[in-house]
PDB file of C-alpha atoms in Angstrom:
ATOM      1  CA  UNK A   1      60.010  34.079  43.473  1.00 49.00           C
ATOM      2  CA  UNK A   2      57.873  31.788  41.598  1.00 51.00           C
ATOM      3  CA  UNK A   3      54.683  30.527  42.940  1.00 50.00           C
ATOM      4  CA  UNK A   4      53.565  27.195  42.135  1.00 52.00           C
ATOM      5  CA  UNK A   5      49.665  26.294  41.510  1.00 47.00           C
ATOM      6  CA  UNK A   6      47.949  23.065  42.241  1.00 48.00           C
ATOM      7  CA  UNK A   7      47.148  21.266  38.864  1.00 50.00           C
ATOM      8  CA  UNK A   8      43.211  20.770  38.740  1.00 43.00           C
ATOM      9  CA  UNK A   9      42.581  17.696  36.597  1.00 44.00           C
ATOM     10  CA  UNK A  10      38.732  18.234  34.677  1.00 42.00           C
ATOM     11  CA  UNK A  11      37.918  15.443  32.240  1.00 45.00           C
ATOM     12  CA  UNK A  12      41.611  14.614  31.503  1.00 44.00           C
ATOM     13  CA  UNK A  13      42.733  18.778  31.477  1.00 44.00           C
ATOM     14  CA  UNK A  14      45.214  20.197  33.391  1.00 49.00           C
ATOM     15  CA  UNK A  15      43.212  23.563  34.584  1.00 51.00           C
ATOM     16  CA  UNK A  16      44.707  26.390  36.861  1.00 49.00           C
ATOM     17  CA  UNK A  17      42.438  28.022  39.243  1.00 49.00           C
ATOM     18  CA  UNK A  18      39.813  30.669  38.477  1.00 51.00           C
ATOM     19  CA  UNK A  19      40.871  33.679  37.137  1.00 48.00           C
ATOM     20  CA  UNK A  20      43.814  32.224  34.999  1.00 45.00           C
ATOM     21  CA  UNK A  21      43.153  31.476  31.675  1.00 47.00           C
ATOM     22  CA  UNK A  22      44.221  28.249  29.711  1.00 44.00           C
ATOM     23  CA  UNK A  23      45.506  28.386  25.686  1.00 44.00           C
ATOM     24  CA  UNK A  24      45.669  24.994  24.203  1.00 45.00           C
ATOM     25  CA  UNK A  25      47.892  24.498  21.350  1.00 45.00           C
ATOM     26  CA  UNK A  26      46.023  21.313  19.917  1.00 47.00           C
ATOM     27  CA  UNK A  27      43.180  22.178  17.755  1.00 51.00           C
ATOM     28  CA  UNK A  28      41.012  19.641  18.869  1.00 50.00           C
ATOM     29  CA  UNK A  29      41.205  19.990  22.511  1.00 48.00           C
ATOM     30  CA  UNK A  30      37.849  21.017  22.474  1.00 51.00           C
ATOM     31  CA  UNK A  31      36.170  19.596  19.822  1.00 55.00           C
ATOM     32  CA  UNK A  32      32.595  17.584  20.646  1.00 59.00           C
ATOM     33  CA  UNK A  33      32.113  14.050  20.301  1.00 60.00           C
ATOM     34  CA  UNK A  34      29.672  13.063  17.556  1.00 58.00           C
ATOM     35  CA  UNK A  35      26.324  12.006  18.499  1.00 61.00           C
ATOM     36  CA  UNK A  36      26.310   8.189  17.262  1.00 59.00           C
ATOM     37  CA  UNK A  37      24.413   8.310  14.058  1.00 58.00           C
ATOM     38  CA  UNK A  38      20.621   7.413  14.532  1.00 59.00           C
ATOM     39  CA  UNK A  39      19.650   3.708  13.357  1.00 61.00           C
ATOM     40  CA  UNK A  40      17.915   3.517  10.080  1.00 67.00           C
ATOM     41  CA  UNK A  41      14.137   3.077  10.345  1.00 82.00           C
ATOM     42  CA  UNK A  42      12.739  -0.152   9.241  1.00 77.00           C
ATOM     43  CA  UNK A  43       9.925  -1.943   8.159  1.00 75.00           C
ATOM     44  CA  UNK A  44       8.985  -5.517   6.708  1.00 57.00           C
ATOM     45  CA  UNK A  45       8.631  -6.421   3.585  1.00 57.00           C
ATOM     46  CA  UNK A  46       7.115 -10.153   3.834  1.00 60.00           C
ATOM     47  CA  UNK A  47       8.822 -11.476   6.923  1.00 55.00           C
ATOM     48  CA  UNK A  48      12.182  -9.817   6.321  1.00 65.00           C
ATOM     49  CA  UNK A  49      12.938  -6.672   7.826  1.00 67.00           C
ATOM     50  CA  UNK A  50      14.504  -4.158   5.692  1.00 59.00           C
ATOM     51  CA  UNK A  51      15.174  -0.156   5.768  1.00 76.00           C
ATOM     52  CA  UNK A  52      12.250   2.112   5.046  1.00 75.00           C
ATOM     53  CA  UNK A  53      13.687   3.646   1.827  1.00 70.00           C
ATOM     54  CA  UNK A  54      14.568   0.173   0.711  1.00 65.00           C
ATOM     55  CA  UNK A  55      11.040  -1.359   0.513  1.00 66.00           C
ATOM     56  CA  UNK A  56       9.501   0.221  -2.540  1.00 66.00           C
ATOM     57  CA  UNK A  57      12.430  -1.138  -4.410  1.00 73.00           C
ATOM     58  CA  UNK A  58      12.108  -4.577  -3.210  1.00 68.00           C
ATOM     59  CA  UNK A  59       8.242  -4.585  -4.179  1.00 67.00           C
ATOM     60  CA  UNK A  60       8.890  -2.738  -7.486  1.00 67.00           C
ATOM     61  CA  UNK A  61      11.021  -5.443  -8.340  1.00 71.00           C
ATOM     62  CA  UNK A  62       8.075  -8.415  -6.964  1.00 68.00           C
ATOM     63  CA  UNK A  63       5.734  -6.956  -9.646  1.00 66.00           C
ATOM     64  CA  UNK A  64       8.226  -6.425 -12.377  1.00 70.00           C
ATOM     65  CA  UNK A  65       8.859 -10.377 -12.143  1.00 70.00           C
ATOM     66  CA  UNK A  66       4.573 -11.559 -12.583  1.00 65.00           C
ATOM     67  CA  UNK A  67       3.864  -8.561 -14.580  1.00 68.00           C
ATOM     68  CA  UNK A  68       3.170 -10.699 -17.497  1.00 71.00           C
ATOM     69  CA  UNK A  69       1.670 -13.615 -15.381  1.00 72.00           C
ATOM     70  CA  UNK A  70      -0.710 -11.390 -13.262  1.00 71.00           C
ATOM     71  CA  UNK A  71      -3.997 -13.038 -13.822  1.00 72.00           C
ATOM     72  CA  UNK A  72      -2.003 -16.561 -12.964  1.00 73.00           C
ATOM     73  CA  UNK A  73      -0.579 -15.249  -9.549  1.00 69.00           C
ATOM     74  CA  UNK A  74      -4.031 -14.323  -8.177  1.00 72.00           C
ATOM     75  CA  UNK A  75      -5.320 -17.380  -9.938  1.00 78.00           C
ATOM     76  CA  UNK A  76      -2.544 -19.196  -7.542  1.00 70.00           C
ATOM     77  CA  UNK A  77      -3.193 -17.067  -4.123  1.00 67.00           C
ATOM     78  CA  UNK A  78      -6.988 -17.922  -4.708  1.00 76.00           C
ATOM     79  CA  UNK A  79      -7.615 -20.439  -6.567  1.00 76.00           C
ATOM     80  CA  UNK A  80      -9.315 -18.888  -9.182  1.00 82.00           C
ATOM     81  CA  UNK A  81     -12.161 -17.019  -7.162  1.00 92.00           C
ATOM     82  CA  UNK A  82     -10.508 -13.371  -7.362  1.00 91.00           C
ATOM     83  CA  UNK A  83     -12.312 -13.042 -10.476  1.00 92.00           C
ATOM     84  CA  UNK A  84     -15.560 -13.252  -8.436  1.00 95.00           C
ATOM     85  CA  UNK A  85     -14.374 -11.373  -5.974  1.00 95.00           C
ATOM     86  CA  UNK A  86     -13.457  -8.779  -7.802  1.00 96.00           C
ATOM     87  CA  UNK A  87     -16.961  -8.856 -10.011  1.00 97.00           C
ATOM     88  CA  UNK A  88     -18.672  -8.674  -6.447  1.00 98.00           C
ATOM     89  CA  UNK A  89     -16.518  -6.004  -5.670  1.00 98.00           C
ATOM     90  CA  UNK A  90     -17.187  -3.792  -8.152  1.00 98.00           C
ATOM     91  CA  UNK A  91     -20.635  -4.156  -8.248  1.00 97.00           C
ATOM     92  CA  UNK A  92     -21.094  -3.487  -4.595  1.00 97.00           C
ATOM     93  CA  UNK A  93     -20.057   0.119  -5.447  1.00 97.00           C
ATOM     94  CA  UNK A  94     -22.608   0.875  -8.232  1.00 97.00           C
ATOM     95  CA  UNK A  95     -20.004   3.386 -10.028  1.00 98.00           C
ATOM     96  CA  UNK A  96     -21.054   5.940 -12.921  1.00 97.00           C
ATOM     97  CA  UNK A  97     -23.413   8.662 -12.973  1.00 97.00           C
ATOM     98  CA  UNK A  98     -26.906   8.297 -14.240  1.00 94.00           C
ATOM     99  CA  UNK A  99     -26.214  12.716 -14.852  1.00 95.00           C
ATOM    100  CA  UNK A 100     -24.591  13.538 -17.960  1.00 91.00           C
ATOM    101  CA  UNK A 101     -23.236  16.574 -16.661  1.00 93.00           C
ATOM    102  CA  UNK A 102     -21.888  15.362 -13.957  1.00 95.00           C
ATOM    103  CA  UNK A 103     -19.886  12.073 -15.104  1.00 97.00           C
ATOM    104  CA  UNK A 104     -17.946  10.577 -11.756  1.00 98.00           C
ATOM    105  CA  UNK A 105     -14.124  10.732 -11.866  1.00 98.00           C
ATOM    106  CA  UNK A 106     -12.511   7.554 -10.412  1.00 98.00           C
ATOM    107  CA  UNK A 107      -9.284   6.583  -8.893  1.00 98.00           C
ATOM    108  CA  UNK A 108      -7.823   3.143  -9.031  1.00 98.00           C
ATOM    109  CA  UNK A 109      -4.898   2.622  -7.211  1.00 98.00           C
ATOM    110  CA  UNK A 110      -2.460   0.006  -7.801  1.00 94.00           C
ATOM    111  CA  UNK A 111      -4.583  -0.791 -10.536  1.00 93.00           C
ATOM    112  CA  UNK A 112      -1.976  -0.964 -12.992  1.00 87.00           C
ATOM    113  CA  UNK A 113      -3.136  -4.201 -14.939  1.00 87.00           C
ATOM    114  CA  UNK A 114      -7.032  -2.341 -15.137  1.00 93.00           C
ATOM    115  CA  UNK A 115      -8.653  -5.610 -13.762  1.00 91.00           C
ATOM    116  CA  UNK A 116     -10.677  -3.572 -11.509  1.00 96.00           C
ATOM    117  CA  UNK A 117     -11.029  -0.228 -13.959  1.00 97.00           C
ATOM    118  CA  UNK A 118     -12.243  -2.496 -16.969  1.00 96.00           C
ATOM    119  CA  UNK A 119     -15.009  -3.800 -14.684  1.00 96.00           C
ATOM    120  CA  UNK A 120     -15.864  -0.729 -13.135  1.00 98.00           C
ATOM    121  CA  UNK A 121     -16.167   1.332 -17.088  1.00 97.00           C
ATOM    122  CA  UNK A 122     -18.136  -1.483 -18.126  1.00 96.00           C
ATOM    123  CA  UNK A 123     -20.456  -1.456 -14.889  1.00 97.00           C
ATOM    124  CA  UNK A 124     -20.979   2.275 -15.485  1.00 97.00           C
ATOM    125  CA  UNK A 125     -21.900   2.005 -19.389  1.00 96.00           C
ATOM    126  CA  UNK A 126     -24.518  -1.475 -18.846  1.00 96.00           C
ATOM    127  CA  UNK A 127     -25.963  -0.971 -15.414  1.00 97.00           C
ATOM    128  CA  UNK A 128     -25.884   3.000 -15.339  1.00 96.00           C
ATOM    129  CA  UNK A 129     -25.625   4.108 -19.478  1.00 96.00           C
ATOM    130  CA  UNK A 130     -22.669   6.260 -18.747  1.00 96.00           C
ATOM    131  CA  UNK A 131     -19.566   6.398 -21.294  1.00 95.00           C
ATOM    132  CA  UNK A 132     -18.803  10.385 -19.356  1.00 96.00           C
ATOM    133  CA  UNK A 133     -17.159   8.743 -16.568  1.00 97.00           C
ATOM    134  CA  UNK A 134     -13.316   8.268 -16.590  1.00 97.00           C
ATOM    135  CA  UNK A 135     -10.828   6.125 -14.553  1.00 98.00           C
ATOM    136  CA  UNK A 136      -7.434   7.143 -12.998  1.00 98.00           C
ATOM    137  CA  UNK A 137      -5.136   3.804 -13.039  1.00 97.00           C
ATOM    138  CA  UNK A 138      -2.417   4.800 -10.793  1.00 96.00           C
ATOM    139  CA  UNK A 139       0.635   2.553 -10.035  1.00 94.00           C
ATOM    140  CA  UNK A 140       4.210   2.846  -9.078  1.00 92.00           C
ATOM    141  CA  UNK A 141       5.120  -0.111 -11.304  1.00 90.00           C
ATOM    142  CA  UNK A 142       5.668   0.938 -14.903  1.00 91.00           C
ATOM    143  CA  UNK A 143       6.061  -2.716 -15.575  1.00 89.00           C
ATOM    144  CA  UNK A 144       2.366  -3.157 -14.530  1.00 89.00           C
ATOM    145  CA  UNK A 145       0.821  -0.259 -16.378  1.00 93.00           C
ATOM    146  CA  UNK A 146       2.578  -1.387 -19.557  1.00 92.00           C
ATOM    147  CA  UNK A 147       0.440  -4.712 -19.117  1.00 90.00           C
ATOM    148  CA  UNK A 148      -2.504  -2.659 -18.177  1.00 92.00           C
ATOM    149  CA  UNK A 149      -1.934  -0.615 -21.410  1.00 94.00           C
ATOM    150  CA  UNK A 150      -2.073  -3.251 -23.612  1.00 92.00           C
ATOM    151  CA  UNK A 151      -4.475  -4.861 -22.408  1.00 91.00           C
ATOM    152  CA  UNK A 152      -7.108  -1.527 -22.690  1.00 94.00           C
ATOM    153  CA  UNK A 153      -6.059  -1.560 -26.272  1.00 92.00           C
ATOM    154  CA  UNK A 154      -7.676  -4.547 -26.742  1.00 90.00           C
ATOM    155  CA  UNK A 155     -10.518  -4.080 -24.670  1.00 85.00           C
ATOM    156  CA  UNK A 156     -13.116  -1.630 -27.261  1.00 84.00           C
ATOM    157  CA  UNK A 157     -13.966   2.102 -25.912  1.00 83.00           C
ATOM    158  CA  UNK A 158     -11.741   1.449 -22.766  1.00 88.00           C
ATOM    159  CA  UNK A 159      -8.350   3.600 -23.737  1.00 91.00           C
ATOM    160  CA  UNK A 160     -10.569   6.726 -23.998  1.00 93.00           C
ATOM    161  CA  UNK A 161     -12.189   6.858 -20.905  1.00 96.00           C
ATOM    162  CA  UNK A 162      -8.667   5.752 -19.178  1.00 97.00           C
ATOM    163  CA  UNK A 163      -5.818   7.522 -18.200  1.00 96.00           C
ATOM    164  CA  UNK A 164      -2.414   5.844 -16.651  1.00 96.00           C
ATOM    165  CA  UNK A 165      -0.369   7.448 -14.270  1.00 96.00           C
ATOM    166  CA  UNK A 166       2.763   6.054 -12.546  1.00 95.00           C
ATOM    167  CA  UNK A 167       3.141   7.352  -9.342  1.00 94.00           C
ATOM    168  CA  UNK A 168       3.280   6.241  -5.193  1.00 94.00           C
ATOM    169  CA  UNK A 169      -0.249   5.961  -3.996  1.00 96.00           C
ATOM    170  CA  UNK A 170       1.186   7.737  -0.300  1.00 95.00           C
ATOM    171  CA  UNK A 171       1.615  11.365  -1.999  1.00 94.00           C
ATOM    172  CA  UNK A 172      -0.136  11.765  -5.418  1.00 97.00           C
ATOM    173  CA  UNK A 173       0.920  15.729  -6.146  1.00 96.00           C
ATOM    174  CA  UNK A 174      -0.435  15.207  -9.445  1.00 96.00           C
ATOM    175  CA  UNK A 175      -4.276  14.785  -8.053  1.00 97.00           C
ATOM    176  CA  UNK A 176      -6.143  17.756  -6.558  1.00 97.00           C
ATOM    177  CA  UNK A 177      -7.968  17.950  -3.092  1.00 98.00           C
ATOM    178  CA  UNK A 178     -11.712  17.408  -3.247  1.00 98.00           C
ATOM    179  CA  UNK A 179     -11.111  15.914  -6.633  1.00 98.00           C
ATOM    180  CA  UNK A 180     -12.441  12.410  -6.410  1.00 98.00           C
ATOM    181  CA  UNK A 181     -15.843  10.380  -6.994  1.00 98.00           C
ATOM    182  CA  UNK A 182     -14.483   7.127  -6.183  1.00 98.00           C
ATOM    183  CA  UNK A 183     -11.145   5.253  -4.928  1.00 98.00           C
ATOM    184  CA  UNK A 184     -10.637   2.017  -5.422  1.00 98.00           C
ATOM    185  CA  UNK A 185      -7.768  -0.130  -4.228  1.00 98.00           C
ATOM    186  CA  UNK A 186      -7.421  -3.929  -5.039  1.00 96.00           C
ATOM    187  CA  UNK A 187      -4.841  -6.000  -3.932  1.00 93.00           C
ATOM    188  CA  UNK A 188      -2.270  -3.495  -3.593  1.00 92.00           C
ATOM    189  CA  UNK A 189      -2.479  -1.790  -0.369  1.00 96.00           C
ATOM    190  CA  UNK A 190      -0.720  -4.672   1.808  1.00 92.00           C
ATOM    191  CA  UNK A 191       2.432  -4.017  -0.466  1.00 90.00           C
ATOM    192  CA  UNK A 192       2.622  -0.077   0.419  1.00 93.00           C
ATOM    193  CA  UNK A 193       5.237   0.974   2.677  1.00 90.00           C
ATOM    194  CA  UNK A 194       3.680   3.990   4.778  1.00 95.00           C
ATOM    195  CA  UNK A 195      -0.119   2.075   4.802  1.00 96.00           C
ATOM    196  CA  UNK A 196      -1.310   5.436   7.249  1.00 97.00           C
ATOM    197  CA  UNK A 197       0.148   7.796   5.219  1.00 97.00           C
ATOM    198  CA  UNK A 198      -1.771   6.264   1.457  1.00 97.00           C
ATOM    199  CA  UNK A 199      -4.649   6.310   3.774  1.00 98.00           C
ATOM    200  CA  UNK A 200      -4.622  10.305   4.674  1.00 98.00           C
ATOM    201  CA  UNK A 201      -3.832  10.760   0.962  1.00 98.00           C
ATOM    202  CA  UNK A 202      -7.122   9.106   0.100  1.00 98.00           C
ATOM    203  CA  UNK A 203      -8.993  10.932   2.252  1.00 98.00           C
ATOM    204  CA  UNK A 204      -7.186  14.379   0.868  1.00 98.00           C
ATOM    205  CA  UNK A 205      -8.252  13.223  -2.931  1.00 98.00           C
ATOM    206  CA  UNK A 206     -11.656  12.674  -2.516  1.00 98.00           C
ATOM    207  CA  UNK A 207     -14.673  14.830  -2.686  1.00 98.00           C
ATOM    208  CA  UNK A 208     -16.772  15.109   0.407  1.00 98.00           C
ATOM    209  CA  UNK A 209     -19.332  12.387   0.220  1.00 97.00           C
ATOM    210  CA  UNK A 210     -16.713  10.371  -1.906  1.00 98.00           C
ATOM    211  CA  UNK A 211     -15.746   6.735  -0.951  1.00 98.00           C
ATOM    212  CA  UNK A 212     -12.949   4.771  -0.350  1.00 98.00           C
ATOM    213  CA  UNK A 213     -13.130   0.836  -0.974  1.00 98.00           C
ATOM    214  CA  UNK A 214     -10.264  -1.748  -0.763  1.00 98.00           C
ATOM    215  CA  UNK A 215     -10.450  -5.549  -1.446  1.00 97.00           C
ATOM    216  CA  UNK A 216      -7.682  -6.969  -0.399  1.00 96.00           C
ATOM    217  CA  UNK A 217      -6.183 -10.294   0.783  1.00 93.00           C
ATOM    218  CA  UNK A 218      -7.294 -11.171   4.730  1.00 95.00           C
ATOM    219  CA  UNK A 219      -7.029 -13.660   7.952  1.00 95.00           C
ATOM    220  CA  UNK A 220      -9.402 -16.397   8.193  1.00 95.00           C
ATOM    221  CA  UNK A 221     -11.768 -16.607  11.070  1.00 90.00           C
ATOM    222  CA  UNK A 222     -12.226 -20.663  11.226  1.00 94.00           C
ATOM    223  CA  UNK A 223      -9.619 -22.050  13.126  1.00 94.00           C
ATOM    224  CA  UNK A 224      -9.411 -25.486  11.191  1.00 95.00           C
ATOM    225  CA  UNK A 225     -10.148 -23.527   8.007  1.00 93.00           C
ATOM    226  CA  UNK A 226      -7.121 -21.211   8.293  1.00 93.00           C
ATOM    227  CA  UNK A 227      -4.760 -24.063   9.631  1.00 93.00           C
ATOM    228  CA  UNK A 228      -5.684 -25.451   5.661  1.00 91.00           C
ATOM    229  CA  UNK A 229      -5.674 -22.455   3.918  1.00 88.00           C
ATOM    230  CA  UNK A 230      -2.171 -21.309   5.330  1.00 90.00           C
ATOM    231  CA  UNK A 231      -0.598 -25.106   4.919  1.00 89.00           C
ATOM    232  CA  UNK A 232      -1.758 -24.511   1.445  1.00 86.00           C
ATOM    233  CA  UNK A 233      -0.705 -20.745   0.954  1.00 87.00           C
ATOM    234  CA  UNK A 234       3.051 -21.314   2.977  1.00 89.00           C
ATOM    235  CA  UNK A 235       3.828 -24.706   1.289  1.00 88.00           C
ATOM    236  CA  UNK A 236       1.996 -25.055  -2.086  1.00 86.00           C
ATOM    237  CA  UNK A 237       1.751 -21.609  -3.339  1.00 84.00           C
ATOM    238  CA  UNK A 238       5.857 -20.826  -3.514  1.00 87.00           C
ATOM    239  CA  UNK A 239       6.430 -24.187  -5.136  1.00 87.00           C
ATOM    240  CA  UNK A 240       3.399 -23.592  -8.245  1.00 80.00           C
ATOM    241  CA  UNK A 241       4.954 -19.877  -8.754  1.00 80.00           C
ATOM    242  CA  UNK A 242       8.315 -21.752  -9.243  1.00 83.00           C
ATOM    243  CA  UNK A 243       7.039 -24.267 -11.678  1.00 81.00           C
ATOM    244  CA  UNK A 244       4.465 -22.071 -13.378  1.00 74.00           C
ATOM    245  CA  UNK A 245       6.389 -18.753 -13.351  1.00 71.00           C
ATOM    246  CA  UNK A 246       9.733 -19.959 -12.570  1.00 78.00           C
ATOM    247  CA  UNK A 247       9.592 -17.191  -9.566  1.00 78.00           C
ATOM    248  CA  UNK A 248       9.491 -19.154  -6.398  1.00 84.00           C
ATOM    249  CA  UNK A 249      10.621 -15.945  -4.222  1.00 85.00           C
ATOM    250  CA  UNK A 250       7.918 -13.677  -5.744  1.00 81.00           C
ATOM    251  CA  UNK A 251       5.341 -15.782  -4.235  1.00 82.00           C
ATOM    252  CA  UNK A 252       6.888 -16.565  -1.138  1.00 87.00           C
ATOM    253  CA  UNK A 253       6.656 -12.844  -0.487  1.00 85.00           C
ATOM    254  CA  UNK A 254       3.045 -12.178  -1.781  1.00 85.00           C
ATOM    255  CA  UNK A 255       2.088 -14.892   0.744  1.00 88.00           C
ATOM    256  CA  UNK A 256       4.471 -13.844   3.574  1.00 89.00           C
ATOM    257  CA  UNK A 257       3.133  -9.828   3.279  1.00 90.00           C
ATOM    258  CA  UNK A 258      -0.761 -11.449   3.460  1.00 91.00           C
ATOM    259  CA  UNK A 259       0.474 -12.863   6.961  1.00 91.00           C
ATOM    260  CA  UNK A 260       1.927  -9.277   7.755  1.00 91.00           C
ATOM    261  CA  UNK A 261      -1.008  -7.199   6.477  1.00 94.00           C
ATOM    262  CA  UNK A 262      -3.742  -5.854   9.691  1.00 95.00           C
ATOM    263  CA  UNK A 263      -6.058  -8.111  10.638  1.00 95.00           C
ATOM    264  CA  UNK A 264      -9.869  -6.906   9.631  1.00 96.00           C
ATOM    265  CA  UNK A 265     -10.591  -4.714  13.176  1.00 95.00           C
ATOM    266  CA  UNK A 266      -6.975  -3.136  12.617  1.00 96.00           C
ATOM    267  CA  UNK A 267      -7.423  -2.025   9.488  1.00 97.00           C
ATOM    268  CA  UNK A 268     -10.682  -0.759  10.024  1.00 96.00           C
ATOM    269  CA  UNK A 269      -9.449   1.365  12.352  1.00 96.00           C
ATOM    270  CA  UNK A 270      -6.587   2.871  10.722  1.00 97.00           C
ATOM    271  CA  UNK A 271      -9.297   3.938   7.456  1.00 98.00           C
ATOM    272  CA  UNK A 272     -11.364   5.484  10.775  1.00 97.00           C
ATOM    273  CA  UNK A 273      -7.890   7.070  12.485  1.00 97.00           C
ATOM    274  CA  UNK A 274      -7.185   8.544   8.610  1.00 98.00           C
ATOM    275  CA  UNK A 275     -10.737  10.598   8.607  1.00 97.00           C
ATOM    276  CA  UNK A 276     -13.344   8.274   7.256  1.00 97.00           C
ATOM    277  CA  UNK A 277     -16.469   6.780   8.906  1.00 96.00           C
ATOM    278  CA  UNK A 278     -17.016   3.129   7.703  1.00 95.00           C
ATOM    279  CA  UNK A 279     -20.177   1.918   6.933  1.00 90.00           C
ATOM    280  CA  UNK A 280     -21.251  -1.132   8.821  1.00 86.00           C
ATOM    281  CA  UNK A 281     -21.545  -4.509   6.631  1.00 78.00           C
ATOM    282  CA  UNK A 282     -25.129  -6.599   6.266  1.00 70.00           C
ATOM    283  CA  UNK A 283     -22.725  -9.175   8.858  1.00 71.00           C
ATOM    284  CA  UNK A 284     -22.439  -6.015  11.494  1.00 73.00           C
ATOM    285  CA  UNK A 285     -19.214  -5.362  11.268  1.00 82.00           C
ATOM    286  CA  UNK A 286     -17.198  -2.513   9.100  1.00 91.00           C
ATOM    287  CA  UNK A 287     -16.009  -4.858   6.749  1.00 96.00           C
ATOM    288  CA  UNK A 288     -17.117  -7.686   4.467  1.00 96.00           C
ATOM    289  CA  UNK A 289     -15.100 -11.416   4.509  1.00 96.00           C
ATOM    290  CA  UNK A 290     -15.622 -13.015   1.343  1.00 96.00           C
ATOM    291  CA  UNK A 291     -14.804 -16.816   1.706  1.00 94.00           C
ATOM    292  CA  UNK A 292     -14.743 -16.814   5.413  1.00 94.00           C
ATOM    293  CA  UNK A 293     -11.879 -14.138   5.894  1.00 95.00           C
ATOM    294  CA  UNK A 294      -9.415 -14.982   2.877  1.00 93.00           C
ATOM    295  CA  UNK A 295     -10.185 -11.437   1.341  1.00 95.00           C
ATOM    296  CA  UNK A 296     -12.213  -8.690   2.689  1.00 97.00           C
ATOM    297  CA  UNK A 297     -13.286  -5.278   1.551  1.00 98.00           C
ATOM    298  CA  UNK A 298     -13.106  -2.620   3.136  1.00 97.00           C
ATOM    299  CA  UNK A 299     -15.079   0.912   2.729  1.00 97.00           C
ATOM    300  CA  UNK A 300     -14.386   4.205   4.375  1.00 97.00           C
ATOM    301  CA  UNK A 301     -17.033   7.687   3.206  1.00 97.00           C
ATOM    302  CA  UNK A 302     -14.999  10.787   3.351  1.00 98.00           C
ATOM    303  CA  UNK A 303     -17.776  13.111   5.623  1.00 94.00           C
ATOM    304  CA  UNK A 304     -16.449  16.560   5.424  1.00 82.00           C
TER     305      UNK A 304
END
């Protein structure tokens, strides 16, 4: 006599009761469904948001394009006072060593064109009579140390006390811990796509009692002033970098990735979160606006 068993339905399985076993014939009877594959991570490069990975590329490519026309972009984004910024700038860090023997070893990030390295030689050999002193100009654009390159040929006693290295300011293998006098970032850091990350690699570079200083590109604190100084930078500054450079989307980005960069307090704290103390400014604050807020610099002292 044949017994017959009531069919047990489990998520769409016909299953006998306990103690009976069930053989499939169909391979994938059993097989898991795949976990939906996990969104790419993004960030923004100027107002467009793009993957993580893809950013680097995108900026690589911004820089390759005013390479040759560097001095005319900045001239563009500030009309014309980034050279005094940048004189200011260097001279508020005093660099060199008034010791022979112990000659200060900088690092200039993003520095690829050596606008702020020539300045900063140059500053050590008048104000401090050091020619021991060398400069690191690091930049991931090759494009931009080529320019940089020639232009130290042509600058007398600068190619030996220089030395170019292409490479992403958020990992630097090539530079040791402790290592660093000095490091100096200008107008580069708003373009890097793990800001934090550059940050904690600074502080890993430098020597204990070493400093970190960044000019870069700011917000404006005067309402009426940065309602002019953004009608100028959104509508003017795309339209000169197309008839000047014939590169209108160039500078729509550089202006776009100002808008996106920290404002003054935020990035102030993210130079603290990374290790640093920051010195407080002769205006009380941790930071200096030059030009009511259009650039700032920033300093950070590595402690320990």
């Amino acid at each position: 006599m044949r017994v017959k068993y009531p069919q047990l339905v489990l998520r769409g399985i016909n299953r006998p009761p306990n103690g009976l076993k069930l053989y499939s014939t169909s391979q994938n009877a059993f097989k898991p469904t795949p976990p939906p594959s996990a969104a790419p991570e993004t960030t923004h490069f100027g107002f467009e948001t793009v993957a993580t990975e893809q950013k680097g590329s995108k900026v690589g490519a911004v820089f390759s394009s005013v390479a040759s026309s560097y001095d005319t972009m900045n001239d563009l984004m500030s009309l014309g006072i980034h050279r005094l910024w940048k004189d200011h700038f260097v001279r508020s860090l005093d660099p060199g060593s008034t010791d022979k023997n112990q000659p200060w070893k900088i690092l200039d990030i993003a520095g690829g064109t050596g606008d702020i390295a020539f300045r900063m030689l140059e500053h050590a050999e008048k104000i401090k009579g050091d020619r021991q002193s060398r400069v690191i100009i690091s930049d991931i654009n090759p494009d931009m140390l080529a320019e940089g390159r020639k232009r130290a040929k042509m600058t007398p006693g600068a190619l030996e006390r220089l030395d170019f290295v292409e490479a992403n300011a958020e990992d630097l293998p090539m530079i040791e811990d402790n290592s660093i006098d000095l490091y100096t970032v200008a107008f580069g850091i708003r373009n890097f796509t793990n800001i934090p990350k550059a940050l904690a690699t600074a502080h890993r570079v430098l020597k204990p009692g070493g400093a970190f200083a960044c000019l870069e590109f700011s917000h404006v604190s005067n309402p009426v002033f940065n309602a002019i100084y953004k009608r100028w930078s959104f509508s003017a500054i795309p339209l000169i970098g197309q008839l000047v450079a014939g590169d209108r989307d160039s500078y729509q980005y550089l202006v776009e990735s100002i808008e996106r960069f920290p404002s003054q307090p935020e990035f102030a704290n993210l130079i603290r979160l990374a290790g640093f103390t920051t010195p407080e400014a002769s205006s009380g604050s941790n930071w200096e606006d030059l030009n009511g807020g259009i650039a700032c610099i920033h300093k950070g002292i590595k402690v320990d």
